[in-house]
Each structure stands twice: as structure tokens, then as C-alpha cells.
Amino acid sequence: MGHRVVVSELPTKVTHRKTHNAMTQDHSALLAQLDALKSADAGAVFAELIRAGLQQLIEAEATATIGAGRYERTEGRAVHRNGHRPKTVSTNAGDIEVQIPKLRAGSFFPSLLERRRRIDKALHAVIMEAYVHGVSTRSVDDLVAAMGVQAGVSKSEVSRICAGLDREIEAFRTRSLTHTEFPYVFCDATFCKVRIGAHVVSQALVVATGVSIDGTRELLGAAVGDSESYEFWREFLVSLKARGLRGVHLVISDAHAGLKAAVAQQFTGSSWQRCRVHFMRINRPSWSGSRGRGGGGVAA
């Protein structure tokens, strides 16, 4: 459908982000989540989070190199900071600008920005996973490994930085949606294998994107669960309404069982429509035959 809908907070009967210890995912599942969220028209938000995270990691490496933080006075200190210089860095979220600390004597360039490290990928994974589940120990470990020992930044410092990003992401996830109405809501699901307890099951990362009355697209939220379950969709829509989602006239998605009923219950007077792109993809074989016989098109 080209549009990815991000559903907001994870209800308790679905997979709440703070219960992520009960659910683990393989690397391919995480990549599927990243792709879904990157397609959800929240690029600027995630790009800023990556910029902020990179900047904090750069400052931490500079502190480890110099032996003192910004404006910190220490005995026997021989190297001092001398402002910053801008540098554009290409990341998975696009080009971003960070500030590289300058030294009064000598030079400094953060090892974490060396091309072979691709630290942005590990940081991107931390941020995307945090949006869905909360920051995990595994993602922090992966980030520490990507930085390497050359950076000289302790795991506890990386964990502190990630915890700060987690708070920023939580604020974004739970933000109020009362600033405007969203007549159109697109919902899309990306399926991946996850381990819940001793079992590996197929779950859906559901992403909901709203189109406001002035045509602006906005990521509304995300949830992980059974996309065929009415209860899943009901709780998901309830969580969006609790944050102020209003003015919904049309919900567009695949034909998920339970979604139509949940939409009718939670958004009285609104309609549901199957995504035209998916409808065309599913029916393309029969269309080619009907057209060959002079048949007409099919409206989604």
C-alpha cells in the first residue's frame, strides 16, 4: 500500500513495551521492525534521535580521550577543549550533522565515526527497538561492541545514554494526539517470528499512520501482537483514543480479521477499506484472465 500505519502504545494483552523481557526476537525479526518503522513517515523524528544519540556518544569518547568532561576541572589536565566543528554523517535515517569537539592542542576524531564501524546501524537498532519494546540489554551490548574498545567508553556510560534516549522515545510514543484530527488512518502489519517463553510464534508489528485534516502524515503508534485478533485491535484503537485520536472517517488496511469490528465499535460512523495496492496484488492473476475476456476492472 506504500503507507505504513503505526499503532501507538502496546496494550497489556498485546505486547506492552515494558514486558519485552518475555519476548525475544532474532536479528531478522528486528530488521523487519526497523523497515516497518522507517516506512512510517517518522523519519525526521528518528533522525533527530540518532543525531542526539551520536552526539552524546561522541562527547563521551572525547571525555574518555581527554580525561575530563566539558567545563570539568581536573588536576594534571594537559588537554582542553576548544569548541566544536560541524560534520555531516550519512546514516540509515539520512544525512545528519553532528559537532566534533576540537582540542586546543592536538586533534580529535571519534573512532565511532570511522566508516568500518557503522555505529549508526547499532544506534538505529537501539532506537527502533526502544520504540516497540523498550531498550534491551542485547541492543546495548551490540552498540558497545560496534563502538569497540578504541572508543574507551564504558558500558555503563552507553547504558546511561541509551536510557536517556529511551525516555525521549517514551515521551514521543505516549504524546497527545489532540492537536488535530486524523480523518484517515493507515494500518499495516509486518510479520516476524518472536519467542514468547518456550515457544516461537508469528506475531505482527502493526504500524499506524494518520493523515490530518491539512494533509500532514504523522506516525501515531505501534503494537506487537496477533493481527487477526479482535481483542488486539480493540485494545490498540482504545490506546490511540486514550491519547486523543479523533475525527477518524476511514481506516485503510489489509483484511485483518477483527479490525473492521473494532473500528466500528471504537470509531462510530467511520468506515474501513481494504488497501487498494494489496487488493490489486492478490487479485492480479484473475484480473489478467478477465481482461483477456473483455472483463472490466475491480474497485477496492
Coordinates of C-alpha atoms in Angstrom, one line a residue:
M1 CA 0.0 0.0 0.0
G2 CA 3.0 2.2 0.2
H3 CA 1.8 3.6 3.6
R4 CA 2.7 2.1 6.9
V5 CA 0.4 2.6 9.8
V6 CA 1.9 2.8 13.2
V7 CA -0.2 1.9 16.1
S8 CA 0.6 3.5 19.4
E9 CA 1.1 2.2 22.8
L10 CA 1.2 -1.5 23.3
P11 CA -1.8 -2.7 25.4
T12 CA -1.2 -5.2 28.1
K13 CA -3.0 -8.1 26.4
V14 CA -1.0 -7.3 23.3
T15 CA 2.7 -6.9 23.9
H16 CA 3.4 -3.9 26.1
R17 CA 6.9 -2.4 25.6
K18 CA 7.8 -2.7 29.2
T19 CA 7.3 -6.5 29.2
H20 CA 9.8 -7.1 26.4
N21 CA 11.8 -9.4 28.6
A22 CA 9.2 -12.1 28.0
M23 CA 9.7 -11.7 24.2
T24 CA 12.9 -12.1 22.3
Q25 CA 13.4 -11.7 18.6
D26 CA 16.1 -12.9 16.1
H27 CA 18.0 -10.4 14.1
S28 CA 15.9 -10.8 11.0
A29 CA 12.8 -10.0 13.0
L30 CA 14.3 -6.8 14.3
L31 CA 15.3 -5.8 10.8
A32 CA 11.7 -6.3 9.7
Q33 CA 10.6 -3.9 12.5
L34 CA 13.2 -1.3 11.5
D35 CA 11.9 -1.4 7.9
A36 CA 8.3 -1.0 9.0
L37 CA 9.1 1.9 11.3
K38 CA 11.3 3.6 8.7
S39 CA 8.4 3.5 6.3
A40 CA 6.0 5.1 8.8
D41 CA 6.7 8.8 7.9
A42 CA 8.5 9.5 11.1
G43 CA 11.9 9.8 9.5
A44 CA 12.6 13.3 11.0
V45 CA 11.8 12.1 14.5
F46 CA 14.1 9.1 14.3
A47 CA 16.8 11.1 12.5
E48 CA 16.9 13.6 15.4
L49 CA 17.1 10.8 17.9
I50 CA 20.0 9.2 16.1
R51 CA 21.7 12.6 15.9
A52 CA 21.2 13.2 19.6
G53 CA 22.5 9.7 20.4
L54 CA 25.6 10.0 18.2
Q55 CA 26.3 13.4 19.7
Q56 CA 26.2 12.1 23.2
L57 CA 28.5 9.1 22.2
I58 CA 30.9 11.5 20.6
E59 CA 31.1 13.6 23.7
A60 CA 31.6 10.5 25.8
E61 CA 34.5 9.4 23.7
A62 CA 36.0 12.9 23.8
T63 CA 35.7 12.8 27.6
A64 CA 37.4 9.4 27.7
T65 CA 40.2 10.7 25.5
I66 CA 40.8 14.0 27.3
G67 CA 40.2 12.6 30.8
A68 CA 37.6 15.2 31.7
G69 CA 34.1 16.3 30.6
R70 CA 33.1 19.7 29.3
Y71 CA 33.8 22.5 31.8
E72 CA 35.2 19.9 34.2
R73 CA 38.4 20.9 36.1
T74 CA 40.8 18.0 36.9
E75 CA 44.3 18.0 38.4
G76 CA 47.2 17.5 35.9
R77 CA 44.9 18.0 32.9
A78 CA 47.0 18.8 29.8
V79 CA 44.4 18.8 27.1
H80 CA 41.5 21.2 26.9
R81 CA 38.5 21.6 24.6
N82 CA 38.3 24.4 22.1
G83 CA 34.7 24.4 20.8
H84 CA 33.3 22.2 18.1
R85 CA 33.3 21.8 14.3
P86 CA 30.4 20.5 12.3
K87 CA 30.5 17.3 10.4
T88 CA 27.8 15.7 8.2
V89 CA 27.4 12.0 8.7
S90 CA 25.4 9.6 6.5
T91 CA 23.2 7.2 8.5
N92 CA 20.3 4.9 7.9
A93 CA 18.0 7.8 8.7
G94 CA 19.6 10.1 6.2
D95 CA 22.4 12.7 6.5
I96 CA 22.7 14.3 9.9
E97 CA 25.0 17.0 11.3
V98 CA 27.0 16.4 14.5
Q99 CA 29.5 18.5 16.3
I100 CA 33.1 17.2 16.7
P101 CA 34.9 18.5 19.8
K102 CA 38.1 20.5 19.0
L103 CA 41.1 20.5 21.2
R104 CA 43.5 23.4 22.0
A105 CA 46.4 21.1 21.4
G106 CA 46.4 18.1 19.1
S107 CA 43.4 16.7 17.3
F108 CA 40.4 14.5 18.0
F109 CA 38.2 12.4 15.7
P110 CA 35.8 9.9 17.2
S111 CA 36.6 6.4 16.3
L112 CA 32.9 5.5 16.4
L113 CA 32.5 7.6 13.1
E114 CA 35.1 5.5 11.2
R115 CA 33.4 4.0 8.2
R116 CA 34.0 0.4 9.0
R117 CA 32.3 0.7 12.4
R118 CA 28.8 1.8 11.1
I119 CA 27.9 2.7 14.6
D120 CA 24.8 4.3 13.2
K121 CA 23.3 0.9 12.4
A122 CA 23.7 -0.3 16.0
L123 CA 22.3 3.0 17.4
H124 CA 19.4 2.9 14.9
A125 CA 18.6 -0.6 16.1
V126 CA 18.6 0.6 19.7
I127 CA 16.2 3.5 18.9
M128 CA 13.8 1.4 16.8
E129 CA 13.7 -1.4 19.3
A130 CA 13.1 1.1 22.1
Y131 CA 10.1 2.4 20.3
V132 CA 8.5 -1.0 20.1
H133 CA 9.7 -2.8 23.3
G134 CA 12.0 -0.5 25.3
V135 CA 15.8 -0.6 25.3
S136 CA 17.1 -4.2 25.8
T137 CA 20.4 -5.4 27.3
R138 CA 21.1 -7.1 24.0
S139 CA 20.8 -3.9 21.9
V140 CA 23.1 -2.0 24.4
D141 CA 25.6 -4.8 24.2
D142 CA 25.5 -4.7 20.4
L143 CA 26.1 -0.9 20.5
V144 CA 29.0 -1.3 22.8
A145 CA 30.5 -4.0 20.5
A146 CA 30.0 -1.7 17.5
M147 CA 31.9 1.1 19.2
G148 CA 34.9 -1.1 20.0
V149 CA 37.5 -0.7 22.8
Q150 CA 39.2 2.1 20.9
A151 CA 36.4 4.5 21.9
G152 CA 37.2 4.0 25.6
V153 CA 33.5 4.5 26.6
S154 CA 32.3 2.2 29.3
K155 CA 29.2 0.0 29.0
S156 CA 27.6 1.9 31.9
E157 CA 28.0 5.2 30.1
V158 CA 26.5 3.7 26.9
S159 CA 23.6 2.3 29.0
R160 CA 23.1 5.8 30.6
I161 CA 22.9 7.4 27.1
C162 CA 20.5 4.7 25.9
A163 CA 18.3 5.2 29.0
G164 CA 18.1 8.9 28.2
L165 CA 17.1 8.1 24.6
D166 CA 14.5 5.6 25.9
R167 CA 12.9 8.4 27.9
E168 CA 12.8 10.6 24.9
I169 CA 11.2 7.8 22.8
E170 CA 8.7 7.0 25.5
A171 CA 7.6 10.7 25.6
F172 CA 7.1 10.5 21.8
R173 CA 5.2 7.3 21.9
T174 CA 2.8 8.5 24.6
R175 CA 2.4 12.1 23.3
S176 CA -1.0 13.6 23.0
L177 CA -2.8 13.3 19.6
T178 CA -5.3 16.1 20.4
H179 CA -3.5 18.8 18.4
T180 CA -5.5 17.9 15.2
E181 CA -8.0 15.5 13.7
F182 CA -6.9 12.5 11.6
P183 CA -9.7 11.6 9.1
Y184 CA -7.6 8.9 7.5
V185 CA -5.6 6.2 9.4
F186 CA -3.5 3.7 7.5
C187 CA -2.6 0.4 9.3
D188 CA 0.0 -2.1 8.1
A189 CA 1.4 -5.2 9.6
T190 CA 4.9 -6.7 9.2
F191 CA 5.1 -10.3 10.3
C192 CA 8.1 -11.9 12.1
K193 CA 9.0 -14.8 14.4
V194 CA 9.3 -14.0 18.1
R195 CA 10.0 -16.2 21.1
I196 CA 7.5 -15.9 23.9
G197 CA 8.6 -18.2 26.7
A198 CA 9.5 -21.5 25.3
H199 CA 7.5 -21.1 22.1
V200 CA 8.3 -19.4 18.7
V201 CA 5.3 -17.8 17.2
S202 CA 4.4 -15.5 14.3
Q203 CA 3.5 -12.0 15.5
A204 CA 2.7 -8.8 13.7
L205 CA 4.3 -5.4 14.2
V206 CA 1.3 -3.2 13.5
V207 CA 2.2 0.4 12.5
A208 CA -0.5 3.1 12.3
T209 CA 0.0 6.4 10.4
G210 CA -2.6 9.2 10.4
V211 CA -3.3 11.8 7.7
S212 CA -4.5 15.0 9.4
I213 CA -7.1 17.4 8.0
D214 CA -4.4 19.5 6.4
G215 CA -2.9 16.5 4.7
T216 CA 0.1 16.1 7.0
R217 CA 1.2 12.5 7.7
E218 CA 2.1 11.5 11.3
L219 CA 3.2 8.3 13.0
L220 CA 0.5 7.5 15.6
G221 CA 1.9 4.4 17.2
A222 CA 2.8 0.7 17.0
A223 CA 1.9 -2.5 18.7
V224 CA 3.0 -6.2 18.5
G225 CA 0.5 -9.0 18.7
D226 CA -2.0 -11.2 16.8
S227 CA -3.2 -9.1 13.9
E228 CA -6.2 -11.5 13.4
S229 CA -7.5 -10.9 16.9
Y230 CA -10.4 -8.6 17.6
E231 CA -9.2 -8.0 21.1
F232 CA -5.8 -7.0 19.9
W233 CA -7.3 -4.4 17.5
R234 CA -9.8 -3.2 20.1
E235 CA -7.1 -2.5 22.7
F236 CA -4.9 -0.9 20.1
L237 CA -7.5 1.5 19.0
V238 CA -8.5 2.2 22.6
S239 CA -4.9 3.2 23.4
L240 CA -4.9 5.6 20.4
K241 CA -8.3 7.1 21.5
A242 CA -6.9 7.5 25.0
R243 CA -4.2 9.7 23.6
G244 CA -6.7 11.9 21.8
L245 CA -7.1 10.3 18.3
R246 CA -10.4 11.8 16.9
G247 CA -12.1 12.6 13.7
V248 CA -11.4 9.3 12.1
H249 CA -13.5 8.8 8.9
L250 CA -11.7 6.0 7.2
V251 CA -9.3 3.2 8.3
I252 CA -7.3 1.6 5.5
S253 CA -5.5 -1.7 5.9
D254 CA -5.2 -5.3 4.8
A255 CA -8.3 -7.5 5.6
H256 CA -7.3 -8.4 9.1
A257 CA -10.0 -10.4 10.9
G258 CA -11.3 -8.4 13.9
L259 CA -10.2 -5.0 12.7
K260 CA -13.4 -4.0 10.9
A261 CA -15.5 -4.8 14.1
A262 CA -13.0 -3.0 16.3
V263 CA -13.2 0.1 14.0
A264 CA -17.0 0.1 14.0
Q265 CA -17.0 -0.1 17.8
Q266 CA -14.4 2.5 18.6
F267 CA -14.9 5.0 15.8
T268 CA -18.7 5.2 15.4
G269 CA -19.6 6.3 11.9
S270 CA -16.2 5.6 10.4
S271 CA -15.6 3.2 7.6
W272 CA -12.9 0.5 6.8
Q273 CA -11.4 0.0 3.4
R274 CA -9.0 -2.7 2.2
C275 CA -5.7 -1.3 0.9
R276 CA -6.1 -1.0 -2.8
V277 CA -2.5 -2.0 -3.5
H278 CA -2.8 -5.2 -1.6
F279 CA -6.2 -5.9 -3.2
M280 CA -4.7 -5.5 -6.6
R281 CA -1.8 -7.7 -5.8
I282 CA -4.0 -10.5 -4.5
N283 CA -6.4 -10.4 -7.5
R284 CA -3.9 -9.7 -10.3
P285 CA -3.9 -13.3 -11.7
S286 CA -7.7 -13.3 -12.0
W287 CA -7.7 -9.8 -13.5
S288 CA -5.4 -10.8 -16.3
G289 CA -7.8 -13.5 -17.3
S290 CA -10.9 -11.3 -17.0
R291 CA -9.2 -8.6 -19.1
G292 CA -8.4 -11.1 -21.7
R293 CA -12.1 -11.9 -21.9
G294 CA -13.0 -8.3 -22.1
G295 CA -13.7 -8.0 -18.4
G296 CA -13.6 -4.7 -16.5
G297 CA -11.6 -3.6 -13.5
V298 CA -12.4 -4.2 -9.9
A299 CA -12.8 -1.4 -7.4
A300 CA -11.2 -1.9 -4.0

